[in-house]
Amino acid sequence: MEPSNRTSHDKFLIVGFSDFPEIHVPMFVAFILVYLTTLTGNLLIMVIIYSNPCLHTPMYFFLTHLSFIDICCTSLIFPKMLVKFFLEDNYISLNQCLLQIYLFGSMISTEFLLLSVMAYDRYVAICHPLRYTAIMNETVCIRLSIACWAVSLLDPIPHMVLISQLSFCGSHTINHFFCDVTALMKLSCSSTSTIDALTYIIGAVVFIMSFILIISSYIKIILVILQIPSVVGRQKAFSTCSSHITVVILFSGTLSSTYMRPTSASSTKEIKMLSLLYIVVIPLCNPVIYSLNNTEFKNALRKKKNIA
C-alpha cells in the first residue's frame, strides 16, 4: 500500500535517515552509544553535584538544570528516532508533532536563557567577588531558574497556535529525523510569513537580548581580568569562563543558522546536519566542557570513587 493511501490528513511520515539504508545498522549503533553516553554523562553531573556540598554553588546549581535539559532534549528525540531505523510505518499525528515541537522549543529556549544567567553569574563572581554571595544567594538563583523555565514554557505557544492553523494539502512526508518546525512548515500550502516574522520577533526579544547580556557580561569580565597583575590569576579567571563561552558559541551559532532565517532559504540537508550538531554533539560534549574539565568537579569525582 502506498504511504499516501495510509496517511490521513493529520498524519505525517518521518523520513529520518531512510536515504542511507545500507548504513542503518552502523548508524543505529552509533546513535544508541551517543544517547547512552549523553544520559550517563549528564546524570553523573547531577548526582555528583547533588551529593557534594562543596559544589552547592550558583554555577553548579544552573549546571544541573542544563544537564536536565540535555537529558530531556535527547530523550525527546533519540528513542523514537532509534525505533524508526527498523520500522517502515514511521507516522506521527499532527498533535504529536506539535507537542514535540513545543517541548523541544521550550527546552532550547530554557537552555539559552540559562546560559545568559550563567554569564551573569560569572560576571558577578569575577567583577564583584566581595558581594558575590549576597547577590547570587539561594533565593535569587531559584527565582532566576523559575523565570527561565516560565518564559520558555510560554515562548513557543504563539508558534503552536499559528502552526495548528496551517493547511497541509500536498506531501505529508517530513524529510527529517524528528518533527522539526522548519521541515514541517515546508510542507504547508499556506503562507508561513507570519510564523517567520514571529520567529524573528521572539528571537529578537529572547535570544538576541540574552546574547547581548552574555556579550556585555564577558566584555566586562575580560576588562577586569586584564587588570589582574598575576599571570596565574588571569589564567585561572579565564579558565572559569572558557567552557561557558565555547558552549554559547556552538549553541547560538547552530540555532541562529537553523531558525533565524526564512524557511525557503534552508535546505533539508543543512537543517539535518545543524540539528545533529545541537541535538547530538552539544549535549554529548557539555559534561566534558563544563565539568570534567573543572578542577573542583574532578576532585569531587575522585572522592566519590574513593568512597565507592
PDB file of C-alpha atoms in Angstrom:
ATOM      1  CA  MET A   1       0.000   0.000   0.000  1.00  0.00           C
ATOM      2  CA  GLU A   2       1.305   3.442  -0.881  1.00  0.00           C
ATOM      3  CA  PRO A   3       2.133   5.832   2.001  1.00  0.00           C
ATOM      4  CA  SER A   4      -0.288   8.436   0.625  1.00  0.00           C
ATOM      5  CA  ASN A   5      -3.160   5.940   0.927  1.00  0.00           C
ATOM      6  CA  ARG A   6      -2.276   5.111   4.522  1.00  0.00           C
ATOM      7  CA  THR A   7      -1.755   8.676   5.668  1.00  0.00           C
ATOM      8  CA  SER A   8      -4.732  10.647   6.903  1.00  0.00           C
ATOM      9  CA  HIS A   9      -4.912  14.414   6.682  1.00  0.00           C
ATOM     10  CA  ASP A  10      -3.441  14.849  10.163  1.00  0.00           C
ATOM     11  CA  LYS A  11      -0.573  12.324   9.944  1.00  0.00           C
ATOM     12  CA  PHE A  12       2.966  12.800   8.694  1.00  0.00           C
ATOM     13  CA  LEU A  13       5.674  10.386   7.628  1.00  0.00           C
ATOM     14  CA  ILE A  14       9.074  10.961   9.290  1.00  0.00           C
ATOM     15  CA  VAL A  15      11.736  10.060   6.724  1.00  0.00           C
ATOM     16  CA  GLY A  16      14.656  10.046   9.154  1.00  0.00           C
ATOM     17  CA  PHE A  17      17.753   8.548   7.546  1.00  0.00           C
ATOM     18  CA  SER A  18      15.963   6.320   5.038  1.00  0.00           C
ATOM     19  CA  ASP A  19      18.183   7.798   2.297  1.00  0.00           C
ATOM     20  CA  PHE A  20      21.008   5.613   3.636  1.00  0.00           C
ATOM     21  CA  PRO A  21      19.515   2.114   4.194  1.00  0.00           C
ATOM     22  CA  GLU A  22      22.869   0.420   3.694  1.00  0.00           C
ATOM     23  CA  ILE A  23      24.311   2.016   6.855  1.00  0.00           C
ATOM     24  CA  HIS A  24      21.264   1.801   9.117  1.00  0.00           C
ATOM     25  CA  VAL A  25      22.881  -0.709  11.462  1.00  0.00           C
ATOM     26  CA  PRO A  26      26.133   1.310  11.955  1.00  0.00           C
ATOM     27  CA  MET A  27      24.084   4.489  12.410  1.00  0.00           C
ATOM     28  CA  PHE A  28      21.806   2.768  14.920  1.00  0.00           C
ATOM     29  CA  VAL A  29      24.804   1.535  16.935  1.00  0.00           C
ATOM     30  CA  ALA A  30      26.481   4.955  16.808  1.00  0.00           C
ATOM     31  CA  PHE A  31      23.351   6.829  17.870  1.00  0.00           C
ATOM     32  CA  ILE A  32      22.485   4.460  20.708  1.00  0.00           C
ATOM     33  CA  LEU A  33      26.053   4.742  22.040  1.00  0.00           C
ATOM     34  CA  VAL A  34      25.848   8.548  21.824  1.00  0.00           C
ATOM     35  CA  TYR A  35      22.461   8.531  23.578  1.00  0.00           C
ATOM     36  CA  LEU A  36      23.640   6.280  26.415  1.00  0.00           C
ATOM     37  CA  THR A  37      26.852   8.294  26.822  1.00  0.00           C
ATOM     38  CA  THR A  38      24.872  11.542  26.933  1.00  0.00           C
ATOM     39  CA  LEU A  39      22.495  10.163  29.558  1.00  0.00           C
ATOM     40  CA  THR A  40      25.349   8.755  31.646  1.00  0.00           C
ATOM     41  CA  GLY A  41      27.457  11.917  31.494  1.00  0.00           C
ATOM     42  CA  ASN A  42      24.646  14.303  32.383  1.00  0.00           C
ATOM     43  CA  LEU A  43      23.208  12.042  35.093  1.00  0.00           C
ATOM     44  CA  LEU A  44      26.708  11.764  36.562  1.00  0.00           C
ATOM     45  CA  ILE A  45      26.953  15.556  36.723  1.00  0.00           C
ATOM     46  CA  MET A  46      23.627  15.808  38.565  1.00  0.00           C
ATOM     47  CA  VAL A  47      24.491  13.043  41.051  1.00  0.00           C
ATOM     48  CA  ILE A  48      27.991  14.372  41.798  1.00  0.00           C
ATOM     49  CA  ILE A  49      26.747  17.937  42.319  1.00  0.00           C
ATOM     50  CA  TYR A  50      23.816  16.831  44.482  1.00  0.00           C
ATOM     51  CA  SER A  51      25.980  14.575  46.685  1.00  0.00           C
ATOM     52  CA  ASN A  52      28.844  17.046  47.243  1.00  0.00           C
ATOM     53  CA  PRO A  53      28.116  20.106  49.431  1.00  0.00           C
ATOM     54  CA  CYS A  54      31.258  21.830  48.126  1.00  0.00           C
ATOM     55  CA  LEU A  55      29.566  22.000  44.697  1.00  0.00           C
ATOM     56  CA  HIS A  56      26.381  23.610  46.022  1.00  0.00           C
ATOM     57  CA  THR A  57      27.168  26.950  44.377  1.00  0.00           C
ATOM     58  CA  PRO A  58      25.179  29.007  41.843  1.00  0.00           C
ATOM     59  CA  MET A  59      27.336  27.873  38.896  1.00  0.00           C
ATOM     60  CA  TYR A  60      26.732  24.188  39.610  1.00  0.00           C
ATOM     61  CA  PHE A  61      23.091  24.831  40.502  1.00  0.00           C
ATOM     62  CA  PHE A  62      22.485  26.148  36.983  1.00  0.00           C
ATOM     63  CA  LEU A  63      24.660  23.388  35.538  1.00  0.00           C
ATOM     64  CA  THR A  64      22.291  20.750  36.954  1.00  0.00           C
ATOM     65  CA  HIS A  65      19.462  22.488  35.092  1.00  0.00           C
ATOM     66  CA  LEU A  66      21.477  22.363  31.865  1.00  0.00           C
ATOM     67  CA  SER A  67      22.172  18.653  32.364  1.00  0.00           C
ATOM     68  CA  PHE A  68      18.485  18.011  32.985  1.00  0.00           C
ATOM     69  CA  ILE A  69      17.598  19.906  29.782  1.00  0.00           C
ATOM     70  CA  ASP A  70      20.159  17.913  27.762  1.00  0.00           C
ATOM     71  CA  ILE A  71      18.647  14.672  29.070  1.00  0.00           C
ATOM     72  CA  CYS A  72      15.123  15.863  28.180  1.00  0.00           C
ATOM     73  CA  CYS A  73      16.102  17.054  24.683  1.00  0.00           C
ATOM     74  CA  THR A  74      17.886  13.852  23.735  1.00  0.00           C
ATOM     75  CA  SER A  75      15.173  11.654  25.288  1.00  0.00           C
ATOM     76  CA  LEU A  76      12.538  13.583  23.348  1.00  0.00           C
ATOM     77  CA  ILE A  77      14.242  12.763  20.022  1.00  0.00           C
ATOM     78  CA  PHE A  78      16.505   9.708  20.315  1.00  0.00           C
ATOM     79  CA  PRO A  79      14.213   6.826  21.425  1.00  0.00           C
ATOM     80  CA  LYS A  80      11.680   7.361  18.648  1.00  0.00           C
ATOM     81  CA  MET A  81      14.436   8.024  16.110  1.00  0.00           C
ATOM     82  CA  LEU A  82      16.183   4.760  17.043  1.00  0.00           C
ATOM     83  CA  VAL A  83      12.959   2.775  16.698  1.00  0.00           C
ATOM     84  CA  LYS A  84      12.395   4.276  13.248  1.00  0.00           C
ATOM     85  CA  PHE A  85      15.563   2.643  11.952  1.00  0.00           C
ATOM     86  CA  PHE A  86      13.703  -0.689  11.909  1.00  0.00           C
ATOM     87  CA  LEU A  87      10.089   0.351  11.315  1.00  0.00           C
ATOM     88  CA  GLU A  88       8.545   1.260   7.980  1.00  0.00           C
ATOM     89  CA  ASP A  89       5.404   2.782   9.467  1.00  0.00           C
ATOM     90  CA  ASN A  90       7.089   5.931  10.809  1.00  0.00           C
ATOM     91  CA  TYR A  91       3.990   8.084  11.122  1.00  0.00           C
ATOM     92  CA  ILE A  92       3.241  10.828  13.615  1.00  0.00           C
ATOM     93  CA  SER A  93      -0.024  12.673  14.123  1.00  0.00           C
ATOM     94  CA  LEU A  94      -0.232  16.442  13.868  1.00  0.00           C
ATOM     95  CA  ASN A  95      -0.986  16.722  17.603  1.00  0.00           C
ATOM     96  CA  GLN A  96       2.046  14.576  18.482  1.00  0.00           C
ATOM     97  CA  CYS A  97       4.138  16.635  16.093  1.00  0.00           C
ATOM     98  CA  LEU A  98       3.009  19.903  17.684  1.00  0.00           C
ATOM     99  CA  LEU A  99       3.685  18.518  21.165  1.00  0.00           C
ATOM    100  CA  GLN A 100       7.211  17.511  20.167  1.00  0.00           C
ATOM    101  CA  ILE A 101       7.844  20.947  18.635  1.00  0.00           C
ATOM    102  CA  TYR A 102       6.507  22.661  21.759  1.00  0.00           C
ATOM    103  CA  LEU A 103       8.555  20.615  24.230  1.00  0.00           C
ATOM    104  CA  PHE A 104      11.711  20.832  22.137  1.00  0.00           C
ATOM    105  CA  GLY A 105      11.302  24.588  21.648  1.00  0.00           C
ATOM    106  CA  SER A 106      10.783  25.071  25.386  1.00  0.00           C
ATOM    107  CA  MET A 107      13.939  23.097  26.222  1.00  0.00           C
ATOM    108  CA  ILE A 108      16.044  25.019  23.705  1.00  0.00           C
ATOM    109  CA  SER A 109      14.746  28.373  24.950  1.00  0.00           C
ATOM    110  CA  THR A 110      15.370  27.403  28.585  1.00  0.00           C
ATOM    111  CA  GLU A 111      18.933  26.370  27.814  1.00  0.00           C
ATOM    112  CA  PHE A 112      19.710  29.660  26.099  1.00  0.00           C
ATOM    113  CA  LEU A 113      18.227  31.697  28.948  1.00  0.00           C
ATOM    114  CA  LEU A 114      20.192  29.639  31.484  1.00  0.00           C
ATOM    115  CA  LEU A 115      23.386  30.280  29.511  1.00  0.00           C
ATOM    116  CA  SER A 116      22.755  34.026  29.836  1.00  0.00           C
ATOM    117  CA  VAL A 117      22.092  33.645  33.577  1.00  0.00           C
ATOM    118  CA  MET A 118      25.349  31.691  33.931  1.00  0.00           C
ATOM    119  CA  ALA A 119      27.190  34.502  32.125  1.00  0.00           C
ATOM    120  CA  TYR A 120      25.759  36.961  34.651  1.00  0.00           C
ATOM    121  CA  ASP A 121      26.841  34.639  37.465  1.00  0.00           C
ATOM    122  CA  ARG A 122      30.426  34.633  36.134  1.00  0.00           C
ATOM    123  CA  TYR A 123      30.295  38.427  35.809  1.00  0.00           C
ATOM    124  CA  VAL A 124      29.299  38.845  39.452  1.00  0.00           C
ATOM    125  CA  ALA A 125      31.879  36.285  40.622  1.00  0.00           C
ATOM    126  CA  ILE A 126      34.789  37.965  38.811  1.00  0.00           C
ATOM    127  CA  CYS A 127      33.802  41.636  38.793  1.00  0.00           C
ATOM    128  CA  HIS A 128      32.164  41.797  42.256  1.00  0.00           C
ATOM    129  CA  PRO A 129      33.739  38.931  44.254  1.00  0.00           C
ATOM    130  CA  LEU A 130      33.150  40.529  47.662  1.00  0.00           C
ATOM    131  CA  ARG A 131      29.418  40.896  47.003  1.00  0.00           C
ATOM    132  CA  TYR A 132      29.015  37.578  45.165  1.00  0.00           C
ATOM    133  CA  THR A 133      27.359  35.587  47.961  1.00  0.00           C
ATOM    134  CA  ALA A 134      24.986  38.448  48.708  1.00  0.00           C
ATOM    135  CA  ILE A 135      23.965  38.990  45.073  1.00  0.00           C
ATOM    136  CA  MET A 136      23.801  35.348  43.945  1.00  0.00           C
ATOM    137  CA  ASN A 137      22.147  33.893  47.016  1.00  0.00           C
ATOM    138  CA  GLU A 138      19.926  30.822  47.005  1.00  0.00           C
ATOM    139  CA  THR A 139      16.688  32.769  46.675  1.00  0.00           C
ATOM    140  CA  VAL A 140      17.956  34.721  43.677  1.00  0.00           C
ATOM    141  CA  CYS A 141      19.171  31.545  41.954  1.00  0.00           C
ATOM    142  CA  ILE A 142      15.824  29.826  42.427  1.00  0.00           C
ATOM    143  CA  ARG A 143      13.919  32.857  41.145  1.00  0.00           C
ATOM    144  CA  LEU A 144      16.181  33.142  38.092  1.00  0.00           C
ATOM    145  CA  SER A 145      15.729  29.470  37.248  1.00  0.00           C
ATOM    146  CA  ILE A 146      11.939  29.708  37.668  1.00  0.00           C
ATOM    147  CA  ALA A 147      11.885  32.775  35.414  1.00  0.00           C
ATOM    148  CA  CYS A 148      13.886  30.942  32.728  1.00  0.00           C
ATOM    149  CA  TRP A 149      11.502  27.983  32.779  1.00  0.00           C
ATOM    150  CA  ALA A 150       8.360  30.154  32.881  1.00  0.00           C
ATOM    151  CA  VAL A 151       9.414  32.295  29.904  1.00  0.00           C
ATOM    152  CA  SER A 152      10.454  29.218  27.927  1.00  0.00           C
ATOM    153  CA  LEU A 153       7.192  27.362  28.538  1.00  0.00           C
ATOM    154  CA  LEU A 154       5.233  30.383  27.301  1.00  0.00           C
ATOM    155  CA  ASP A 155       7.588  31.229  24.420  1.00  0.00           C
ATOM    156  CA  PRO A 156       6.506  28.523  21.882  1.00  0.00           C
ATOM    157  CA  ILE A 157       2.751  28.904  22.447  1.00  0.00           C
ATOM    158  CA  PRO A 158       2.164  31.584  19.731  1.00  0.00           C
ATOM    159  CA  HIS A 159       4.031  29.378  17.244  1.00  0.00           C
ATOM    160  CA  MET A 160       1.893  26.375  18.173  1.00  0.00           C
ATOM    161  CA  VAL A 161      -1.322  28.330  17.663  1.00  0.00           C
ATOM    162  CA  LEU A 162      -0.247  29.576  14.208  1.00  0.00           C
ATOM    163  CA  ILE A 163       1.194  26.231  13.070  1.00  0.00           C
ATOM    164  CA  SER A 164      -2.002  24.421  14.093  1.00  0.00           C
ATOM    165  CA  GLN A 165      -3.901  26.688  11.656  1.00  0.00           C
ATOM    166  CA  LEU A 166      -1.730  25.773   8.652  1.00  0.00           C
ATOM    167  CA  SER A 167      -3.109  23.693   5.790  1.00  0.00           C
ATOM    168  CA  PHE A 168      -1.162  20.671   4.535  1.00  0.00           C
ATOM    169  CA  CYS A 169      -2.689  19.832   1.173  1.00  0.00           C
ATOM    170  CA  GLY A 170       0.392  18.383  -0.512  1.00  0.00           C
ATOM    171  CA  SER A 171       3.061  15.995   0.674  1.00  0.00           C
ATOM    172  CA  HIS A 172       2.876  14.717   4.242  1.00  0.00           C
ATOM    173  CA  THR A 173       6.473  13.490   4.289  1.00  0.00           C
ATOM    174  CA  ILE A 174       8.776  15.265   6.757  1.00  0.00           C
ATOM    175  CA  ASN A 175      12.321  14.940   5.483  1.00  0.00           C
ATOM    176  CA  HIS A 176      13.904  14.976   8.918  1.00  0.00           C
ATOM    177  CA  PHE A 177      14.651  12.623  11.817  1.00  0.00           C
ATOM    178  CA  PHE A 178      12.108  14.321  14.115  1.00  0.00           C
ATOM    179  CA  CYS A 179       9.174  16.702  13.788  1.00  0.00           C
ATOM    180  CA  ASP A 180      11.162  19.881  13.230  1.00  0.00           C
ATOM    181  CA  VAL A 181       9.203  23.119  12.845  1.00  0.00           C
ATOM    182  CA  THR A 182      11.189  24.257   9.782  1.00  0.00           C
ATOM    183  CA  ALA A 183      10.736  20.922   7.983  1.00  0.00           C
ATOM    184  CA  LEU A 184       7.016  20.876   8.862  1.00  0.00           C
ATOM    185  CA  MET A 185       6.403  24.398   7.531  1.00  0.00           C
ATOM    186  CA  LYS A 186       7.992  23.451   4.207  1.00  0.00           C
ATOM    187  CA  LEU A 187       5.029  21.082   3.682  1.00  0.00           C
ATOM    188  CA  SER A 188       2.376  23.732   4.219  1.00  0.00           C
ATOM    189  CA  CYS A 189       0.423  25.127   1.291  1.00  0.00           C
ATOM    190  CA  SER A 190      -0.465  28.126   3.476  1.00  0.00           C
ATOM    191  CA  SER A 191       1.690  31.210   3.831  1.00  0.00           C
ATOM    192  CA  THR A 192       4.264  30.898   6.627  1.00  0.00           C
ATOM    193  CA  SER A 193       5.345  34.562   6.510  1.00  0.00           C
ATOM    194  CA  THR A 194       3.532  35.337   9.773  1.00  0.00           C
ATOM    195  CA  ILE A 195       5.305  32.477  11.555  1.00  0.00           C
ATOM    196  CA  ASP A 196       8.654  33.590  10.106  1.00  0.00           C
ATOM    197  CA  ALA A 197       8.002  37.146  11.329  1.00  0.00           C
ATOM    198  CA  LEU A 198       7.028  35.863  14.775  1.00  0.00           C
ATOM    199  CA  THR A 199      10.237  33.816  14.891  1.00  0.00           C
ATOM    200  CA  TYR A 200      12.288  36.942  14.235  1.00  0.00           C
ATOM    201  CA  ILE A 201      10.356  38.966  16.832  1.00  0.00           C
ATOM    202  CA  ILE A 202      10.657  36.336  19.560  1.00  0.00           C
ATOM    203  CA  GLY A 203      14.258  35.729  18.521  1.00  0.00           C
ATOM    204  CA  ALA A 204      14.985  39.427  18.933  1.00  0.00           C
ATOM    205  CA  VAL A 205      13.268  39.619  22.322  1.00  0.00           C
ATOM    206  CA  VAL A 206      14.513  36.371  23.877  1.00  0.00           C
ATOM    207  CA  PHE A 207      17.627  35.181  22.080  1.00  0.00           C
ATOM    208  CA  ILE A 208      19.219  38.421  20.927  1.00  0.00           C
ATOM    209  CA  MET A 209      18.630  40.141  24.284  1.00  0.00           C
ATOM    210  CA  SER A 210      20.099  37.106  26.044  1.00  0.00           C
ATOM    211  CA  PHE A 211      23.052  37.105  23.682  1.00  0.00           C
ATOM    212  CA  ILE A 212      23.621  40.829  24.330  1.00  0.00           C
ATOM    213  CA  LEU A 213      23.606  40.102  28.077  1.00  0.00           C
ATOM    214  CA  ILE A 214      26.180  37.350  27.556  1.00  0.00           C
ATOM    215  CA  ILE A 215      28.437  39.525  25.375  1.00  0.00           C
ATOM    216  CA  SER A 216      28.245  42.558  27.678  1.00  0.00           C
ATOM    217  CA  SER A 217      28.978  40.350  30.711  1.00  0.00           C
ATOM    218  CA  TYR A 218      32.081  38.901  29.102  1.00  0.00           C
ATOM    219  CA  ILE A 219      33.337  42.264  27.875  1.00  0.00           C
ATOM    220  CA  LYS A 220      33.281  43.488  31.471  1.00  0.00           C
ATOM    221  CA  ILE A 221      34.831  40.208  32.667  1.00  0.00           C
ATOM    222  CA  ILE A 222      37.698  40.462  30.181  1.00  0.00           C
ATOM    223  CA  LEU A 223      38.376  44.077  31.137  1.00  0.00           C
ATOM    224  CA  VAL A 224      38.607  43.083  34.809  1.00  0.00           C
ATOM    225  CA  ILE A 225      40.763  40.016  34.097  1.00  0.00           C
ATOM    226  CA  LEU A 226      43.253  42.067  32.089  1.00  0.00           C
ATOM    227  CA  GLN A 227      43.804  44.237  35.169  1.00  0.00           C
ATOM    228  CA  ILE A 228      44.869  41.245  37.286  1.00  0.00           C
ATOM    229  CA  PRO A 229      48.654  41.586  37.800  1.00  0.00           C
ATOM    230  CA  SER A 230      49.323  37.864  38.249  1.00  0.00           C
ATOM    231  CA  VAL A 231      49.589  35.686  35.144  1.00  0.00           C
ATOM    232  CA  VAL A 232      48.348  32.694  37.134  1.00  0.00           C
ATOM    233  CA  GLY A 233      45.413  34.733  38.376  1.00  0.00           C
ATOM    234  CA  ARG A 234      44.484  35.764  34.832  1.00  0.00           C
ATOM    235  CA  GLN A 235      44.715  32.178  33.591  1.00  0.00           C
ATOM    236  CA  LYS A 236      42.543  30.919  36.445  1.00  0.00           C
ATOM    237  CA  ALA A 237      39.926  33.598  35.785  1.00  0.00           C
ATOM    238  CA  PHE A 238      39.871  32.867  32.049  1.00  0.00           C
ATOM    239  CA  SER A 239      39.583  29.109  32.680  1.00  0.00           C
ATOM    240  CA  THR A 240      36.350  29.609  34.651  1.00  0.00           C
ATOM    241  CA  CYS A 241      34.778  31.302  31.614  1.00  0.00           C
ATOM    242  CA  SER A 242      36.259  29.453  28.618  1.00  0.00           C
ATOM    243  CA  SER A 243      33.943  26.440  28.897  1.00  0.00           C
ATOM    244  CA  HIS A 244      30.834  28.599  29.026  1.00  0.00           C
ATOM    245  CA  ILE A 245      31.942  30.729  26.063  1.00  0.00           C
ATOM    246  CA  THR A 246      32.587  27.588  23.978  1.00  0.00           C
ATOM    247  CA  VAL A 247      29.079  26.245  24.580  1.00  0.00           C
ATOM    248  CA  VAL A 248      27.469  29.652  23.916  1.00  0.00           C
ATOM    249  CA  ILE A 249      29.218  29.974  20.544  1.00  0.00           C
ATOM    250  CA  LEU A 250      28.297  26.425  19.455  1.00  0.00           C
ATOM    251  CA  PHE A 251      24.726  26.632  20.697  1.00  0.00           C
ATOM    252  CA  SER A 252      23.829  30.119  19.462  1.00  0.00           C
ATOM    253  CA  GLY A 253      25.625  29.611  16.136  1.00  0.00           C
ATOM    254  CA  THR A 254      23.747  26.443  15.191  1.00  0.00           C
ATOM    255  CA  LEU A 255      20.355  27.711  16.382  1.00  0.00           C
ATOM    256  CA  SER A 256      20.595  31.048  14.574  1.00  0.00           C
ATOM    257  CA  SER A 257      21.751  29.297  11.380  1.00  0.00           C
ATOM    258  CA  THR A 258      18.782  26.925  11.543  1.00  0.00           C
ATOM    259  CA  TYR A 259      15.855  29.044  12.713  1.00  0.00           C
ATOM    260  CA  MET A 260      16.720  32.727  12.278  1.00  0.00           C
ATOM    261  CA  ARG A 261      16.266  32.782   8.517  1.00  0.00           C
ATOM    262  CA  PRO A 262      13.326  32.278   6.121  1.00  0.00           C
ATOM    263  CA  THR A 263      12.051  28.720   5.758  1.00  0.00           C
ATOM    264  CA  SER A 264      12.603  28.784   1.995  1.00  0.00           C
ATOM    265  CA  ALA A 265      16.303  29.635   2.450  1.00  0.00           C
ATOM    266  CA  SER A 266      17.109  26.436   4.350  1.00  0.00           C
ATOM    267  CA  SER A 267      17.921  23.207   2.528  1.00  0.00           C
ATOM    268  CA  THR A 268      16.818  19.925   4.101  1.00  0.00           C
ATOM    269  CA  LYS A 269      20.375  18.594   4.261  1.00  0.00           C
ATOM    270  CA  GLU A 270      21.590  21.739   6.042  1.00  0.00           C
ATOM    271  CA  ILE A 271      18.773  21.556   8.588  1.00  0.00           C
ATOM    272  CA  LYS A 272      19.513  17.885   9.325  1.00  0.00           C
ATOM    273  CA  MET A 273      23.242  18.476   9.809  1.00  0.00           C
ATOM    274  CA  LEU A 274      22.745  21.525  12.050  1.00  0.00           C
ATOM    275  CA  SER A 275      20.092  19.672  14.044  1.00  0.00           C
ATOM    276  CA  LEU A 276      22.508  16.795  14.624  1.00  0.00           C
ATOM    277  CA  LEU A 277      25.018  19.301  15.969  1.00  0.00           C
ATOM    278  CA  TYR A 278      22.796  20.828  18.669  1.00  0.00           C
ATOM    279  CA  ILE A 279      20.809  17.661  19.434  1.00  0.00           C
ATOM    280  CA  VAL A 280      23.673  15.140  19.400  1.00  0.00           C
ATOM    281  CA  VAL A 281      27.048  16.860  19.723  1.00  0.00           C
ATOM    282  CA  ILE A 282      26.348  19.646  22.237  1.00  0.00           C
ATOM    283  CA  PRO A 283      24.532  17.508  24.879  1.00  0.00           C
ATOM    284  CA  LEU A 284      27.288  14.902  24.487  1.00  0.00           C
ATOM    285  CA  CYS A 285      30.086  17.445  24.934  1.00  0.00           C
ATOM    286  CA  ASN A 286      28.528  19.524  27.706  1.00  0.00           C
ATOM    287  CA  PRO A 287      29.600  17.177  30.535  1.00  0.00           C
ATOM    288  CA  VAL A 288      33.204  17.298  29.298  1.00  0.00           C
ATOM    289  CA  ILE A 289      33.252  21.015  28.519  1.00  0.00           C
ATOM    290  CA  TYR A 290      31.635  22.131  31.769  1.00  0.00           C
ATOM    291  CA  SER A 291      32.531  19.636  34.447  1.00  0.00           C
ATOM    292  CA  LEU A 292      35.117  17.027  33.578  1.00  0.00           C
ATOM    293  CA  ASN A 293      37.447  19.890  32.663  1.00  0.00           C
ATOM    294  CA  ASN A 294      36.825  21.563  36.030  1.00  0.00           C
ATOM    295  CA  THR A 295      39.216  21.021  38.959  1.00  0.00           C
ATOM    296  CA  GLU A 296      36.502  21.204  41.637  1.00  0.00           C
ATOM    297  CA  PHE A 297      34.337  18.682  39.839  1.00  0.00           C
ATOM    298  CA  LYS A 298      37.244  16.302  39.203  1.00  0.00           C
ATOM    299  CA  ASN A 299      38.180  16.426  42.895  1.00  0.00           C
ATOM    300  CA  ALA A 300      34.584  15.645  43.850  1.00  0.00           C
ATOM    301  CA  LEU A 301      34.559  12.757  41.368  1.00  0.00           C
ATOM    302  CA  ARG A 302      37.773  11.323  42.845  1.00  0.00           C
ATOM    303  CA  LYS A 303      36.288  11.483  46.369  1.00  0.00           C
ATOM    304  CA  LYS A 304      33.195   9.667  45.066  1.00  0.00           C
ATOM    305  CA  LYS A 305      35.371   6.928  43.567  1.00  0.00           C
ATOM    306  CA  ASN A 306      37.441   6.580  46.745  1.00  0.00           C
ATOM    307  CA  ILE A 307      34.294   6.211  48.851  1.00  0.00           C
ATOM    308  CA  ALA A 308      32.929   3.615  46.450  1.00  0.00           C
TER     309      ALA A 308
END
